[in-house]
PDB file of C-alpha atoms in Angstrom:
ATOM      1  CA  MET S1048     -16.732  -8.952 -13.369  1.00  0.00           C
ATOM      2  CA  ASP S1049     -13.785  -8.242 -15.672  1.00  0.00           C
ATOM      3  CA  ALA S1050     -16.131  -7.319 -18.513  1.00  0.00           C
ATOM      4  CA  LEU S1051     -17.913  -4.813 -16.286  1.00  0.00           C
ATOM      5  CA  VAL S1052     -14.737  -2.932 -15.389  1.00  0.00           C
ATOM      6  CA  GLU S1053     -13.027  -2.771 -18.776  1.00  0.00           C
ATOM      7  CA  GLY S1054     -11.912   0.698 -19.762  1.00  0.00           C
ATOM      8  CA  PHE S1055     -12.184   3.765 -17.574  1.00  0.00           C
ATOM      9  CA  VAL S1056     -14.526   3.390 -14.607  1.00  0.00           C
ATOM     10  CA  THR S1057     -16.331   6.641 -13.896  1.00  0.00           C
ATOM     11  CA  GLU S1058     -18.119   7.193 -10.624  1.00  0.00           C
ATOM     12  CA  GLN S1059     -21.453   7.010 -12.481  1.00  0.00           C
ATOM     13  CA  ARG S1060     -20.491   3.692 -14.074  1.00  0.00           C
ATOM     14  CA  ALA S1061     -19.299   2.333 -10.709  1.00  0.00           C
ATOM     15  CA  GLN S1062     -22.591   3.289  -9.086  1.00  0.00           C
ATOM     16  CA  SER S1063     -24.464   1.603 -11.925  1.00  0.00           C
ATOM     17  CA  ILE S1064     -22.449  -1.597 -11.422  1.00  0.00           C
ATOM     18  CA  ALA S1065     -23.065  -1.472  -7.659  1.00  0.00           C
ATOM     19  CA  ALA S1066     -26.797  -0.934  -8.204  1.00  0.00           C
ATOM     20  CA  LYS S1067     -26.981  -3.968 -10.468  1.00  0.00           C
ATOM     21  CA  TYR S1068     -24.655  -6.081  -8.282  1.00  0.00           C
ATOM     22  CA  PRO S1069     -24.961  -4.841  -4.671  1.00  0.00           C
ATOM     23  CA  GLU S1070     -22.353  -7.289  -3.384  1.00  0.00           C
ATOM     24  CA  VAL S1071     -19.614  -5.519  -5.382  1.00  0.00           C
ATOM     25  CA  ALA S1072     -18.920  -2.764  -2.836  1.00  0.00           C
ATOM     26  CA  GLU S1073     -18.431  -5.314  -0.058  1.00  0.00           C
ATOM     27  CA  SER S1074     -16.432  -7.787  -2.170  1.00  0.00           C
ATOM     28  CA  VAL S1075     -14.207  -5.728  -4.458  1.00  0.00           C
ATOM     29  CA  VAL S1076     -11.304  -5.332  -1.996  1.00  0.00           C
ATOM     30  CA  ALA S1077     -11.169  -9.109  -1.499  1.00  0.00           C
ATOM     31  CA  TRP S1078     -11.159  -9.498  -5.285  1.00  0.00           C
ATOM     32  CA  ILE S1079      -8.226  -7.068  -5.486  1.00  0.00           C
ATOM     33  CA  ARG S1080      -6.312  -9.149  -2.942  1.00  0.00           C
ATOM     34  CA  GLU S1081      -7.081 -12.356  -4.882  1.00  0.00           C
ATOM     35  CA  ALA S1082      -5.934 -10.769  -8.142  1.00  0.00           C
ATOM     36  CA  ALA S1083      -2.739  -9.538  -6.450  1.00  0.00           C
ATOM     37  CA  CYS S1084      -2.022 -13.018  -5.083  1.00  0.00           C
ATOM     38  CA  ALA S1085      -2.483 -14.380  -8.610  1.00  0.00           C
ATOM     39  CA  ARG S1086      -0.220 -11.569  -9.906  1.00  0.00           C
ATOM     40  CA  HIS S1087      -2.957 -10.474 -12.319  1.00  0.00           C
ATOM     41  CA  TRP S1088      -1.976  -6.809 -12.286  1.00  0.00           C
ATOM     42  CA  PRO S1089      -4.358  -5.500 -14.981  1.00  0.00           C
ATOM     43  CA  ARG S1090      -7.269  -6.910 -12.936  1.00  0.00           C
ATOM     44  CA  VAL S1091      -5.872  -5.295  -9.764  1.00  0.00           C
ATOM     45  CA  GLU S1092      -5.769  -1.931 -11.532  1.00  0.00           C
ATOM     46  CA  ARG S1093      -9.297  -2.204 -12.960  1.00  0.00           C
ATOM     47  CA  LEU S1094     -10.796  -3.357  -9.671  1.00  0.00           C
ATOM     48  CA  ALA S1095      -8.923  -0.652  -7.740  1.00  0.00           C
ATOM     49  CA  ASN S1096     -10.527   1.996  -9.933  1.00  0.00           C
ATOM     50  CA  LEU S1097     -13.947   0.492  -9.297  1.00  0.00           C
ATOM     51  CA  ALA S1098     -13.301   0.238  -5.549  1.00  0.00           C
ATOM     52  CA  ALA S1099     -12.139   3.857  -5.389  1.00  0.00           C
ATOM     53  CA  ALA S1100     -15.314   5.100  -7.021  1.00  0.00           C
ATOM     54  CA  LEU S1101     -17.372   3.038  -4.561  1.00  0.00           C
ATOM     55  CA  GLN S1102     -15.298   4.113  -1.518  1.00  0.00           C
ATOM     56  CA  ALA S1103     -14.937   0.416  -0.695  1.00  0.00           C
ATOM     57  CA  PRO S1104     -13.948  -0.314   2.903  1.00  0.00           C
ATOM     58  CA  GLY S1105     -10.355  -1.508   3.323  1.00  0.00           C
ATOM     59  CA  LEU S1106      -9.187  -0.206  -0.044  1.00  0.00           C
ATOM     60  CA  GLY S1107      -6.503   2.105   1.329  1.00  0.00           C
ATOM     61  CA  GLU S1108      -4.836  -0.595   3.396  1.00  0.00           C
ATOM     62  CA  THR S1109      -4.911  -3.062   0.512  1.00  0.00           C
ATOM     63  CA  LEU S1110      -3.445  -0.642  -2.022  1.00  0.00           C
ATOM     64  CA  ARG S1111      -0.817   0.497   0.476  1.00  0.00           C
ATOM     65  CA  GLU S1112       0.324  -3.110   0.927  1.00  0.00           C
ATOM     66  CA  ILE S1113       0.480  -3.632  -2.842  1.00  0.00           C
ATOM     67  CA  LEU S1114       2.395  -0.367  -3.345  1.00  0.00           C
ATOM     68  CA  ASP S1115       4.862  -1.383  -0.630  1.00  0.00           C
ATOM     69  CA  ALA S1116       5.443  -4.691  -2.453  1.00  0.00           C
ATOM     70  CA  ASP S1117       7.086  -2.663  -5.269  1.00  0.00           C
ATOM     71  CA  VAL S1118       5.725  -4.751  -8.140  1.00  0.00           C
ATOM     72  CA  PRO S1119       7.519  -3.803 -11.385  1.00  0.00           C
ATOM     73  CA  GLU S1120       4.652  -5.005 -13.609  1.00  0.00           C
ATOM     74  CA  LEU S1121       2.105  -2.799 -11.857  1.00  0.00           C
ATOM     75  CA  ASN S1122       1.176   0.760 -12.820  1.00  0.00           C
ATOM     76  CA  ASN S1123       2.046   2.347  -9.498  1.00  0.00           C
ATOM     77  CA  GLU S1124       0.927   5.765 -10.760  1.00  0.00           C
ATOM     78  CA  ASP S1125      -2.701   4.613 -10.656  1.00  0.00           C
ATOM     79  CA  LEU S1126      -2.336   3.269  -7.111  1.00  0.00           C
ATOM     80  CA  VAL S1127      -0.692   6.518  -6.012  1.00  0.00           C
ATOM     81  CA  ASP S1128      -3.541   8.533  -7.566  1.00  0.00           C
ATOM     82  CA  ILE S1129      -6.194   6.400  -5.884  1.00  0.00           C
ATOM     83  CA  LEU S1130      -4.535   6.581  -2.462  1.00  0.00           C
ATOM     84  CA  GLY S1131      -4.644  10.369  -2.710  1.00  0.00           C
ATOM     85  CA  GLN S1132      -8.170  10.401  -4.084  1.00  0.00           C
ATOM     86  CA  ILE S1133      -9.509   8.347  -1.158  1.00  0.00           C
ATOM     87  CA  ARG S1134      -7.293  10.289   1.267  1.00  0.00           C
ATOM     88  CA  ALA S1135      -5.723   7.150   2.701  1.00  0.00           C
ATOM     89  CA  THR S1136      -3.998   8.745   5.681  1.00  0.00           C
ATOM     90  CA  ASP S1137      -2.188   5.529   6.605  1.00  0.00           C
ATOM     91  CA  ALA S1138      -0.502   5.482   3.173  1.00  0.00           C
ATOM     92  CA  ALA S1139       1.639   8.626   3.495  1.00  0.00           C
ATOM     93  CA  ALA S1140       4.869   6.780   4.332  1.00  0.00           C
ATOM     94  CA  SER S1141       4.241   4.215   1.587  1.00  0.00           C
ATOM     95  CA  LEU S1142       3.706   6.966  -0.961  1.00  0.00           C
ATOM     96  CA  TYR S1143       6.940   8.661   0.056  1.00  0.00           C
ATOM     97  CA  ARG S1144       8.855   5.373  -0.150  1.00  0.00           C
ATOM     98  CA  ALA S1145       7.444   4.806  -3.650  1.00  0.00           C
ATOM     99  CA  ALA S1146       8.834   8.178  -4.717  1.00  0.00           C
ATOM    100  CA  GLU S1147      12.206   7.381  -3.169  1.00  0.00           C
ATOM    101  CA  ARG S1148      12.348   4.033  -5.001  1.00  0.00           C
ATOM    102  CA  SER S1149      11.360   5.535  -8.339  1.00  0.00           C
ATOM    103  CA  VAL S1150      13.397   8.718  -8.431  1.00  0.00           C
ATOM    104  CA  GLN S1151      16.349   7.196 -10.316  1.00  0.00           C
ATOM    105  CA  VAL S1152      14.183   5.708 -13.085  1.00  0.00           C
ATOM    106  CA  ASP S1153      11.458   8.373 -13.178  1.00  0.00           C
ATOM    107  CA  ALA S1154      13.585  10.981 -15.001  1.00  0.00           C
ATOM    108  CA  PRO S1155      13.284  13.315 -16.761  1.00  0.00           C
ATOM    109  CA  ALA S1156       9.686  14.302 -15.944  1.00  0.00           C
ATOM    110  CA  TYR S1157       9.391  12.425 -12.634  1.00  0.00           C
ATOM    111  CA  TRP S1158       5.719  11.597 -13.217  1.00  0.00           C
ATOM    112  CA  LEU S1159       5.437   9.177 -10.310  1.00  0.00           C
ATOM    113  CA  CYS S1160       7.113  11.644  -7.970  1.00  0.00           C
ATOM    114  CA  GLN S1161       4.707  14.352  -9.123  1.00  0.00           C
ATOM    115  CA  LYS S1162       1.740  12.076  -8.475  1.00  0.00           C
ATOM    116  CA  VAL S1163       3.106  11.207  -5.032  1.00  0.00           C
ATOM    117  CA  ILE S1164       3.372  14.923  -4.237  1.00  0.00           C
ATOM    118  CA  ALA S1165      -0.216  15.507  -5.392  1.00  0.00           C
ATOM    119  CA  SER S1166      -1.544  12.525  -3.417  1.00  0.00           C
ATOM    120  CA  LEU S1167       0.312  13.490  -0.249  1.00  0.00           C
ATOM    121  CA  SER S1168      -1.148  16.979  -0.629  1.00  0.00           C
ATOM    122  CA  GLU S1169      -4.653  15.529  -0.989  1.00  0.00           C
ATOM    123  CA  ILE S1170      -4.141  13.460   2.156  1.00  0.00           C
ATOM    124  CA  ALA S1171      -3.011  16.699   3.813  1.00  0.00           C
ATOM    125  CA  THR S1172      -2.124  15.325   7.237  1.00  0.00           C
ATOM    126  CA  ARG S1173       0.856  16.756   9.096  1.00  0.00           C
ATOM    127  CA  GLU S1174       2.811  13.606   8.217  1.00  0.00           C
ATOM    128  CA  ALA S1175       1.873  13.731   4.522  1.00  0.00           C
ATOM    129  CA  LEU S1176       2.727  17.414   4.171  1.00  0.00           C
ATOM    130  CA  GLY S1177       5.988  16.752   6.014  1.00  0.00           C
ATOM    131  CA  TYR S1178       6.928  14.277   3.305  1.00  0.00           C
ATOM    132  CA  VAL S1179       6.121  16.877   0.639  1.00  0.00           C
ATOM    133  CA  ARG S1180       8.371  19.341   2.473  1.00  0.00           C
ATOM    134  CA  ASN S1181      11.112  16.668   2.586  1.00  0.00           C
ATOM    135  CA  MET S1182      10.876  16.484  -1.205  1.00  0.00           C
ATOM    136  CA  THR S1183      12.034  20.117  -1.423  1.00  0.00           C
ATOM    137  CA  ALA S1184      15.453  19.114  -0.039  1.00  0.00           C
ATOM    138  CA  SER S1185      18.530  19.301  -2.252  1.00  0.00           C
ATOM    139  CA  ARG S1186      18.896  15.506  -2.446  1.00  0.00           C
ATOM    140  CA  TRP S1187      15.819  15.432  -4.721  1.00  0.00           C
ATOM    141  CA  PRO S1188      16.065  16.401  -8.424  1.00  0.00           C
ATOM    142  CA  ASP S1189      15.218  20.034  -9.129  1.00  0.00           C
ATOM    143  CA  VAL S1190      11.996  19.178 -10.993  1.00  0.00           C
ATOM    144  CA  VAL S1191      10.706  17.196  -8.009  1.00  0.00           C
ATOM    145  CA  ARG S1192      11.787  19.927  -5.601  1.00  0.00           C
ATOM    146  CA  TRP S1193       9.956  22.539  -7.682  1.00  0.00           C
ATOM    147  CA  HIS S1194       6.693  20.564  -7.803  1.00  0.00           C
ATOM    148  CA  ALA S1195       6.837  19.928  -4.057  1.00  0.00           C
ATOM    149  CA  THR S1196       7.496  23.606  -3.403  1.00  0.00           C
ATOM    150  CA  VAL S1197       4.609  24.713  -5.607  1.00  0.00           C
ATOM    151  CA  GLU S1198       2.265  22.216  -3.937  1.00  0.00           C
ATOM    152  CA  LEU S1199       3.215  23.679  -0.559  1.00  0.00           C
ATOM    153  CA  GLY S1200       2.853  27.232  -1.900  1.00  0.00           C
ATOM    154  CA  ALA S1201       6.333  27.949  -0.542  1.00  0.00           C
ATOM    155  CA  GLU S1202       8.224  29.196  -3.608  1.00  0.00           C
ATOM    156  CA  GLU S1203       9.172  32.512  -2.011  1.00  0.00           C
ATOM    157  CA  GLU S1204       9.756  31.060   1.437  1.00  0.00           C
ATOM    158  CA  LEU S1205      12.183  28.496   0.062  1.00  0.00           C
ATOM    159  CA  GLY S1206      13.700  30.903  -2.474  1.00  0.00           C
ATOM    160  CA  PHE S1207      13.142  28.741  -5.539  1.00  0.00           C
ATOM    161  CA  ASP S1208      13.528  30.195  -9.017  1.00  0.00           C
ATOM    162  CA  GLU S1209      11.160  28.454 -11.444  1.00  0.00           C
ATOM    163  CA  GLY S1210      13.376  29.062 -14.467  1.00  0.00           C
ATOM    164  CA  ARG S1211      16.419  27.443 -12.851  1.00  0.00           C
ATOM    165  CA  MET S1212      14.444  24.600 -11.251  1.00  0.00           C
ATOM    166  CA  LEU S1213      12.772  23.451 -14.481  1.00  0.00           C
ATOM    167  CA  GLU S1214      15.812  23.649 -16.800  1.00  0.00           C
TER     168      GLU S1214
END
């Protein structure tokens, strides 16, 4: 399986893999859990991309649990992207916590925080958008606050000046 999911997994490639190996869509989330238990993080990431393209059942819950585990060796940005892409509504709090944990080490661009904002906006539930609004508060760095404000379309409402916020 590892050879099949090397490199970037497009939706077309994922569908091709599933057509050739029909059991993949039903099994890939279990494989992600096994790889996580073995702490084989590159495999987790590759399989998560495949599972996302296949809309595999149980993927959101599994990735949420892994994100909550706060694994330093794991590329959390990919998990955050996937949770937004599949609109995992039960992951909103986990996404927000990931941003809170990363904010001190994510400077100066705050890439993970930006991805969390984008994913919460894709999820678009009241809870998720509430977290984005929370990220406009003064306790967040100005860059994060600006991105959250733009995502909400609330620049004027919140009185943010782009030039000052992105200095």
